[in-house]
Amino acid sequence: MSKMSKAIAALGVVAGLGVAALPLSTYAAIPSGDNIYKTSTSAQVEVIVEGAISISSNIDTVGTDGVIKLGEIMPGSITTETADAQALKVTVESNADGAQFDLYMNTLEADGALTGANTGAKINGGQPTAGTSAWGYKRSTDGTTWSGDYAAVPTPDASTPINGNTKLETAGASTGVKAKNENYFKFQASAAASQTADTYNGTVVFTAVVTN
């Protein structure tokens, strides 16, 4: 399977002359008969519809005003793990089955930290654990099976495909329905006993890349 599938449509075209604004009934059929000599030529027209992908998420469903709110925690504690139904779903769609791509994720912030809105204090990326300050993510391909520990979201200069060396691929295309590939993400955070009181924010960016 190529990196990006292409759909090809071929149309047969008959060349002729028409007069604008005349009703269909005024057009005569091509003459035929024993005393008529005629000859024809034809042309075939082809258009190539390139494969394309798009990316979206369900942030409007699981977030509030576009923000995934992990809740309030006391110093020394950890946020409650997000329910499966509230996980962030990132969907890549294509106009063809078998569109292969890499999915990257990274923080918008260069240091990968959540930053306090009022104090500028930081919660760095890592494995959230009660008693320490850290925040991280966990990924699932089906929204119900979650494996491994939470990990720091990569920084922009350190992002690698979350799918490793195995390309992700879209599937399920049918008439009027695009092919899809879905990935699910949960986030969690913890605060050390000494973590400064504040509201901490950061941005995670998801990018689907087709490579030739």
PDB file of C-alpha atoms in Angstrom:
ATOM      1  CA  MET A   1       0.000   0.000   0.000  1.00  0.00           C
ATOM      2  CA  SER A   2       1.372   3.398  -0.938  1.00  0.00           C
ATOM      3  CA  LYS A   3       1.799   6.120   1.639  1.00  0.00           C
ATOM      4  CA  MET A   4      -1.273   7.865   0.327  1.00  0.00           C
ATOM      5  CA  SER A   5      -3.953   6.230  -1.785  1.00  0.00           C
ATOM      6  CA  LYS A   6      -5.275   7.898  -4.937  1.00  0.00           C
ATOM      7  CA  ALA A   7      -8.744   7.549  -6.407  1.00  0.00           C
ATOM      8  CA  ILE A   8      -9.020   7.755 -10.196  1.00  0.00           C
ATOM      9  CA  ALA A   9     -12.247   8.611 -12.030  1.00  0.00           C
ATOM     10  CA  ALA A  10     -12.555   8.226 -15.814  1.00  0.00           C
ATOM     11  CA  LEU A  11     -15.352   9.875 -17.786  1.00  0.00           C
ATOM     12  CA  GLY A  12     -16.395   9.180 -21.377  1.00  0.00           C
ATOM     13  CA  VAL A  13     -17.313  12.403 -23.199  1.00  0.00           C
ATOM     14  CA  VAL A  14     -19.167  12.924 -26.459  1.00  0.00           C
ATOM     15  CA  ALA A  15     -18.228  16.165 -28.222  1.00  0.00           C
ATOM     16  CA  GLY A  16     -21.072  18.253 -29.641  1.00  0.00           C
ATOM     17  CA  LEU A  17     -22.503  21.745 -30.060  1.00  0.00           C
ATOM     18  CA  GLY A  18     -25.196  23.204 -27.865  1.00  0.00           C
ATOM     19  CA  VAL A  19     -27.199  26.419 -27.753  1.00  0.00           C
ATOM     20  CA  ALA A  20     -27.645  27.979 -24.337  1.00  0.00           C
ATOM     21  CA  ALA A  21     -31.136  28.457 -22.954  1.00  0.00           C
ATOM     22  CA  LEU A  22     -32.883  26.248 -25.505  1.00  0.00           C
ATOM     23  CA  PRO A  23     -35.196  23.561 -24.158  1.00  0.00           C
ATOM     24  CA  LEU A  24     -33.998  19.978 -24.438  1.00  0.00           C
ATOM     25  CA  SER A  25     -36.699  19.166 -26.989  1.00  0.00           C
ATOM     26  CA  THR A  26     -35.116  21.498 -29.585  1.00  0.00           C
ATOM     27  CA  TYR A  27     -31.977  19.376 -29.920  1.00  0.00           C
ATOM     28  CA  ALA A  28     -32.079  17.004 -32.889  1.00  0.00           C
ATOM     29  CA  ALA A  29     -30.712  13.487 -32.796  1.00  0.00           C
ATOM     30  CA  ILE A  30     -27.697  12.662 -34.946  1.00  0.00           C
ATOM     31  CA  PRO A  31     -29.094  11.918 -38.438  1.00  0.00           C
ATOM     32  CA  SER A  32     -29.024   8.347 -39.664  1.00  0.00           C
ATOM     33  CA  GLY A  33     -30.252   6.507 -42.698  1.00  0.00           C
ATOM     34  CA  ASP A  34     -29.217   4.777 -45.933  1.00  0.00           C
ATOM     35  CA  ASN A  35     -28.359   8.027 -47.725  1.00  0.00           C
ATOM     36  CA  ILE A  36     -26.289   9.588 -44.902  1.00  0.00           C
ATOM     37  CA  TYR A  37     -22.555   9.231 -44.535  1.00  0.00           C
ATOM     38  CA  LYS A  38     -21.040  10.128 -41.123  1.00  0.00           C
ATOM     39  CA  THR A  39     -17.814   9.685 -39.209  1.00  0.00           C
ATOM     40  CA  SER A  40     -16.958  10.224 -35.545  1.00  0.00           C
ATOM     41  CA  THR A  41     -14.107  10.701 -33.154  1.00  0.00           C
ATOM     42  CA  SER A  42     -14.043  10.487 -29.394  1.00  0.00           C
ATOM     43  CA  ALA A  43     -12.039  11.743 -26.434  1.00  0.00           C
ATOM     44  CA  GLN A  44     -11.678  10.318 -22.963  1.00  0.00           C
ATOM     45  CA  VAL A  45     -11.316  12.620 -19.978  1.00  0.00           C
ATOM     46  CA  GLU A  46      -9.528  11.582 -16.779  1.00  0.00           C
ATOM     47  CA  VAL A  47      -9.261  13.292 -13.417  1.00  0.00           C
ATOM     48  CA  ILE A  48      -7.072  12.151 -10.530  1.00  0.00           C
ATOM     49  CA  VAL A  49      -8.473  12.836  -7.076  1.00  0.00           C
ATOM     50  CA  GLU A  50      -5.527  12.984  -4.699  1.00  0.00           C
ATOM     51  CA  GLY A  51      -5.648  11.309  -1.334  1.00  0.00           C
ATOM     52  CA  ALA A  52      -5.974  13.748   1.559  1.00  0.00           C
ATOM     53  CA  ILE A  53      -6.189  13.564   5.323  1.00  0.00           C
ATOM     54  CA  SER A  54      -7.710  15.751   8.004  1.00  0.00           C
ATOM     55  CA  ILE A  55      -7.439  15.698  11.795  1.00  0.00           C
ATOM     56  CA  SER A  56      -9.923  16.596  14.522  1.00  0.00           C
ATOM     57  CA  SER A  57     -10.743  15.857  18.156  1.00  0.00           C
ATOM     58  CA  ASN A  58     -13.767  15.642  20.423  1.00  0.00           C
ATOM     59  CA  ILE A  59     -12.530  18.463  22.667  1.00  0.00           C
ATOM     60  CA  ASP A  60     -15.908  20.199  22.367  1.00  0.00           C
ATOM     61  CA  THR A  61     -17.505  17.130  23.976  1.00  0.00           C
ATOM     62  CA  VAL A  62     -15.007  16.222  26.704  1.00  0.00           C
ATOM     63  CA  GLY A  63     -13.668  19.696  27.440  1.00  0.00           C
ATOM     64  CA  THR A  64     -15.054  22.940  28.795  1.00  0.00           C
ATOM     65  CA  ASP A  65     -14.491  25.951  26.548  1.00  0.00           C
ATOM     66  CA  GLY A  66     -11.871  23.922  24.714  1.00  0.00           C
ATOM     67  CA  VAL A  67      -9.986  22.978  27.884  1.00  0.00           C
ATOM     68  CA  ILE A  68      -9.539  19.518  29.430  1.00  0.00           C
ATOM     69  CA  LYS A  69     -10.066  20.242  33.115  1.00  0.00           C
ATOM     70  CA  LEU A  70      -8.397  17.710  35.398  1.00  0.00           C
ATOM     71  CA  GLY A  71      -9.999  19.177  38.501  1.00  0.00           C
ATOM     72  CA  GLU A  72      -8.741  20.571  41.776  1.00  0.00           C
ATOM     73  CA  ILE A  73      -6.191  18.777  43.956  1.00  0.00           C
ATOM     74  CA  MET A  74      -4.638  19.389  47.341  1.00  0.00           C
ATOM     75  CA  PRO A  75      -0.836  19.697  47.714  1.00  0.00           C
ATOM     76  CA  GLY A  76       0.712  16.210  47.815  1.00  0.00           C
ATOM     77  CA  SER A  77      -2.124  14.532  45.879  1.00  0.00           C
ATOM     78  CA  ILE A  78      -2.966  13.419  42.336  1.00  0.00           C
ATOM     79  CA  THR A  79      -5.915  14.015  40.015  1.00  0.00           C
ATOM     80  CA  THR A  80      -8.537  11.312  39.549  1.00  0.00           C
ATOM     81  CA  GLU A  81      -8.021   9.303  36.372  1.00  0.00           C
ATOM     82  CA  THR A  82     -10.359  10.336  33.571  1.00  0.00           C
ATOM     83  CA  ALA A  83     -13.191   7.945  32.710  1.00  0.00           C
ATOM     84  CA  ASP A  84     -12.900   6.177  29.339  1.00  0.00           C
ATOM     85  CA  ALA A  85     -15.946   8.006  27.999  1.00  0.00           C
ATOM     86  CA  GLN A  86     -14.267  11.345  28.738  1.00  0.00           C
ATOM     87  CA  ALA A  87     -10.944  10.549  27.047  1.00  0.00           C
ATOM     88  CA  LEU A  88      -9.785  12.873  24.296  1.00  0.00           C
ATOM     89  CA  LYS A  89     -10.365  11.206  20.907  1.00  0.00           C
ATOM     90  CA  VAL A  90      -8.131  12.305  18.038  1.00  0.00           C
ATOM     91  CA  THR A  91      -9.493  11.263  14.635  1.00  0.00           C
ATOM     92  CA  VAL A  92      -7.622  11.251  11.338  1.00  0.00           C
ATOM     93  CA  GLU A  93      -9.884  10.949   8.289  1.00  0.00           C
ATOM     94  CA  SER A  94      -9.120  10.269   4.631  1.00  0.00           C
ATOM     95  CA  ASN A  95     -11.011   9.963   1.381  1.00  0.00           C
ATOM     96  CA  ALA A  96      -9.426   6.538   0.886  1.00  0.00           C
ATOM     97  CA  ASP A  97      -8.830   3.351   2.839  1.00  0.00           C
ATOM     98  CA  GLY A  98      -5.212   2.564   3.521  1.00  0.00           C
ATOM     99  CA  ALA A  99      -3.932   6.121   3.888  1.00  0.00           C
ATOM    100  CA  GLN A 100      -0.764   5.690   5.956  1.00  0.00           C
ATOM    101  CA  PHE A 101       0.551   8.356   8.293  1.00  0.00           C
ATOM    102  CA  ASP A 102       2.509   9.098  11.446  1.00  0.00           C
ATOM    103  CA  LEU A 103       0.833  10.765  14.424  1.00  0.00           C
ATOM    104  CA  TYR A 104       2.906  13.182  16.456  1.00  0.00           C
ATOM    105  CA  MET A 105       2.030  14.874  19.725  1.00  0.00           C
ATOM    106  CA  ASN A 106       3.937  17.573  21.549  1.00  0.00           C
ATOM    107  CA  THR A 107       3.503  20.434  23.947  1.00  0.00           C
ATOM    108  CA  LEU A 108       3.153  23.911  22.546  1.00  0.00           C
ATOM    109  CA  GLU A 109       5.446  25.116  25.312  1.00  0.00           C
ATOM    110  CA  ALA A 110       9.177  24.613  24.718  1.00  0.00           C
ATOM    111  CA  ASP A 111       9.814  23.316  28.255  1.00  0.00           C
ATOM    112  CA  GLY A 112       6.843  20.908  28.243  1.00  0.00           C
ATOM    113  CA  ALA A 113       5.542  22.218  31.567  1.00  0.00           C
ATOM    114  CA  LEU A 114       2.144  23.357  32.803  1.00  0.00           C
ATOM    115  CA  THR A 115       2.537  26.986  33.863  1.00  0.00           C
ATOM    116  CA  GLY A 116       0.737  28.807  36.668  1.00  0.00           C
ATOM    117  CA  ALA A 117      -1.477  31.560  35.288  1.00  0.00           C
ATOM    118  CA  ASN A 118      -0.768  33.963  38.153  1.00  0.00           C
ATOM    119  CA  THR A 119       2.664  32.987  39.505  1.00  0.00           C
ATOM    120  CA  GLY A 120       4.442  31.421  36.532  1.00  0.00           C
ATOM    121  CA  ALA A 121       5.266  28.378  38.670  1.00  0.00           C
ATOM    122  CA  LYS A 122       5.783  25.116  36.764  1.00  0.00           C
ATOM    123  CA  ILE A 123       4.583  21.508  36.832  1.00  0.00           C
ATOM    124  CA  ASN A 124       6.990  19.578  34.625  1.00  0.00           C
ATOM    125  CA  GLY A 125       6.102  16.660  32.394  1.00  0.00           C
ATOM    126  CA  GLY A 126       6.544  13.153  33.789  1.00  0.00           C
ATOM    127  CA  GLN A 127       4.815  10.303  35.617  1.00  0.00           C
ATOM    128  CA  PRO A 128       2.231  11.838  37.977  1.00  0.00           C
ATOM    129  CA  THR A 129       2.690  10.440  41.491  1.00  0.00           C
ATOM    130  CA  ALA A 130       1.170  11.590  44.773  1.00  0.00           C
ATOM    131  CA  GLY A 131       3.730  13.661  46.635  1.00  0.00           C
ATOM    132  CA  THR A 132       5.539  14.903  43.511  1.00  0.00           C
ATOM    133  CA  SER A 133       4.704  17.490  40.843  1.00  0.00           C
ATOM    134  CA  ALA A 134       4.285  16.079  37.327  1.00  0.00           C
ATOM    135  CA  TRP A 135       1.794  15.754  34.505  1.00  0.00           C
ATOM    136  CA  GLY A 136       1.543  13.267  31.646  1.00  0.00           C
ATOM    137  CA  TYR A 137      -0.562  11.305  29.181  1.00  0.00           C
ATOM    138  CA  LYS A 138      -1.626   7.773  28.391  1.00  0.00           C
ATOM    139  CA  ARG A 139      -2.754   6.494  24.949  1.00  0.00           C
ATOM    140  CA  SER A 140      -5.247   3.869  23.767  1.00  0.00           C
ATOM    141  CA  THR A 141      -6.125   2.750  20.244  1.00  0.00           C
ATOM    142  CA  ASP A 142      -9.649   1.625  21.149  1.00  0.00           C
ATOM    143  CA  GLY A 143     -10.650   3.881  24.047  1.00  0.00           C
ATOM    144  CA  THR A 144     -10.973   1.027  26.537  1.00  0.00           C
ATOM    145  CA  THR A 145      -7.577  -0.715  26.692  1.00  0.00           C
ATOM    146  CA  TRP A 146      -4.913   1.374  28.407  1.00  0.00           C
ATOM    147  CA  SER A 147      -1.413   0.012  28.924  1.00  0.00           C
ATOM    148  CA  GLY A 148       1.764   1.388  30.442  1.00  0.00           C
ATOM    149  CA  ASP A 149       2.339   4.318  32.762  1.00  0.00           C
ATOM    150  CA  TYR A 150       1.619   7.957  32.167  1.00  0.00           C
ATOM    151  CA  ALA A 151       4.507   9.690  30.425  1.00  0.00           C
ATOM    152  CA  ALA A 152       5.575  13.249  29.731  1.00  0.00           C
ATOM    153  CA  VAL A 153       4.174  14.798  26.556  1.00  0.00           C
ATOM    154  CA  PRO A 154       7.193  15.362  24.268  1.00  0.00           C
ATOM    155  CA  THR A 155       8.423  18.896  23.753  1.00  0.00           C
ATOM    156  CA  PRO A 156       8.329  20.369  20.218  1.00  0.00           C
ATOM    157  CA  ASP A 157      11.986  19.574  19.547  1.00  0.00           C
ATOM    158  CA  ALA A 158      11.739  16.015  20.852  1.00  0.00           C
ATOM    159  CA  SER A 159       8.509  14.767  19.285  1.00  0.00           C
ATOM    160  CA  THR A 160       8.612  11.391  17.506  1.00  0.00           C
ATOM    161  CA  PRO A 161       5.705   9.370  16.063  1.00  0.00           C
ATOM    162  CA  ILE A 162       3.630   7.907  18.879  1.00  0.00           C
ATOM    163  CA  ASN A 163       3.014   4.912  16.592  1.00  0.00           C
ATOM    164  CA  GLY A 164       6.742   4.131  16.471  1.00  0.00           C
ATOM    165  CA  ASN A 165       7.942   2.479  13.262  1.00  0.00           C
ATOM    166  CA  THR A 166       4.513   1.069  12.343  1.00  0.00           C
ATOM    167  CA  LYS A 167       2.439   3.448  10.255  1.00  0.00           C
ATOM    168  CA  LEU A 168      -1.126   4.165  11.275  1.00  0.00           C
ATOM    169  CA  GLU A 169      -3.710   3.537   8.559  1.00  0.00           C
ATOM    170  CA  THR A 170      -7.237   4.712   7.805  1.00  0.00           C
ATOM    171  CA  ALA A 171     -10.039   2.216   7.172  1.00  0.00           C
ATOM    172  CA  GLY A 172     -13.811   1.939   6.846  1.00  0.00           C
ATOM    173  CA  ALA A 173     -14.496   4.104   3.805  1.00  0.00           C
ATOM    174  CA  SER A 174     -17.835   3.650   2.083  1.00  0.00           C
ATOM    175  CA  THR A 175     -20.177   5.757  -0.023  1.00  0.00           C
ATOM    176  CA  GLY A 176     -20.415   9.127   1.674  1.00  0.00           C
ATOM    177  CA  VAL A 177     -18.269   7.997   4.627  1.00  0.00           C
ATOM    178  CA  LYS A 178     -14.576   8.762   5.012  1.00  0.00           C
ATOM    179  CA  ALA A 179     -12.000   6.256   6.198  1.00  0.00           C
ATOM    180  CA  LYS A 180     -10.881   6.829   9.798  1.00  0.00           C
ATOM    181  CA  ASN A 181      -8.204   6.111  12.341  1.00  0.00           C
ATOM    182  CA  GLU A 182      -8.845   6.952  16.002  1.00  0.00           C
ATOM    183  CA  ASN A 183      -6.539   7.346  19.000  1.00  0.00           C
ATOM    184  CA  TYR A 184      -7.557   8.137  22.571  1.00  0.00           C
ATOM    185  CA  PHE A 185      -5.694  10.086  25.256  1.00  0.00           C
ATOM    186  CA  LYS A 186      -6.004  10.613  28.993  1.00  0.00           C
ATOM    187  CA  PHE A 187      -4.104  13.166  31.051  1.00  0.00           C
ATOM    188  CA  GLN A 188      -3.247  13.256  34.736  1.00  0.00           C
ATOM    189  CA  ALA A 189      -1.369  15.613  37.074  1.00  0.00           C
ATOM    190  CA  SER A 190       0.034  15.564  40.602  1.00  0.00           C
ATOM    191  CA  ALA A 191       1.343  18.214  42.987  1.00  0.00           C
ATOM    192  CA  ALA A 192       4.087  18.101  45.585  1.00  0.00           C
ATOM    193  CA  ALA A 193       3.313  19.371  49.062  1.00  0.00           C
ATOM    194  CA  SER A 194       5.317  22.504  48.247  1.00  0.00           C
ATOM    195  CA  GLN A 195       3.691  23.205  44.850  1.00  0.00           C
ATOM    196  CA  THR A 196       2.586  26.833  44.603  1.00  0.00           C
ATOM    197  CA  ALA A 197      -1.182  27.354  44.614  1.00  0.00           C
ATOM    198  CA  ASP A 198      -2.298  28.430  41.147  1.00  0.00           C
ATOM    199  CA  THR A 199      -4.204  27.356  38.028  1.00  0.00           C
ATOM    200  CA  TYR A 200      -1.814  25.562  35.692  1.00  0.00           C
ATOM    201  CA  ASN A 201      -2.238  25.324  31.917  1.00  0.00           C
ATOM    202  CA  GLY A 202      -0.474  23.897  28.879  1.00  0.00           C
ATOM    203  CA  THR A 203      -1.334  23.007  25.297  1.00  0.00           C
ATOM    204  CA  VAL A 204      -0.928  19.663  23.535  1.00  0.00           C
ATOM    205  CA  VAL A 205      -0.625  19.645  19.725  1.00  0.00           C
ATOM    206  CA  PHE A 206      -1.460  16.623  17.541  1.00  0.00           C
ATOM    207  CA  THR A 207      -0.105  16.429  13.974  1.00  0.00           C
ATOM    208  CA  ALA A 208      -0.748  13.773  11.330  1.00  0.00           C
ATOM    209  CA  VAL A 209       2.059  13.505   8.757  1.00  0.00           C
ATOM    210  CA  VAL A 210       1.983  11.644   5.434  1.00  0.00           C
ATOM    211  CA  THR A 211       5.478  10.827   4.203  1.00  0.00           C
ATOM    212  CA  ASN A 212       6.497   9.512   0.775  1.00  0.00           C
TER     213      ASN A 212
END
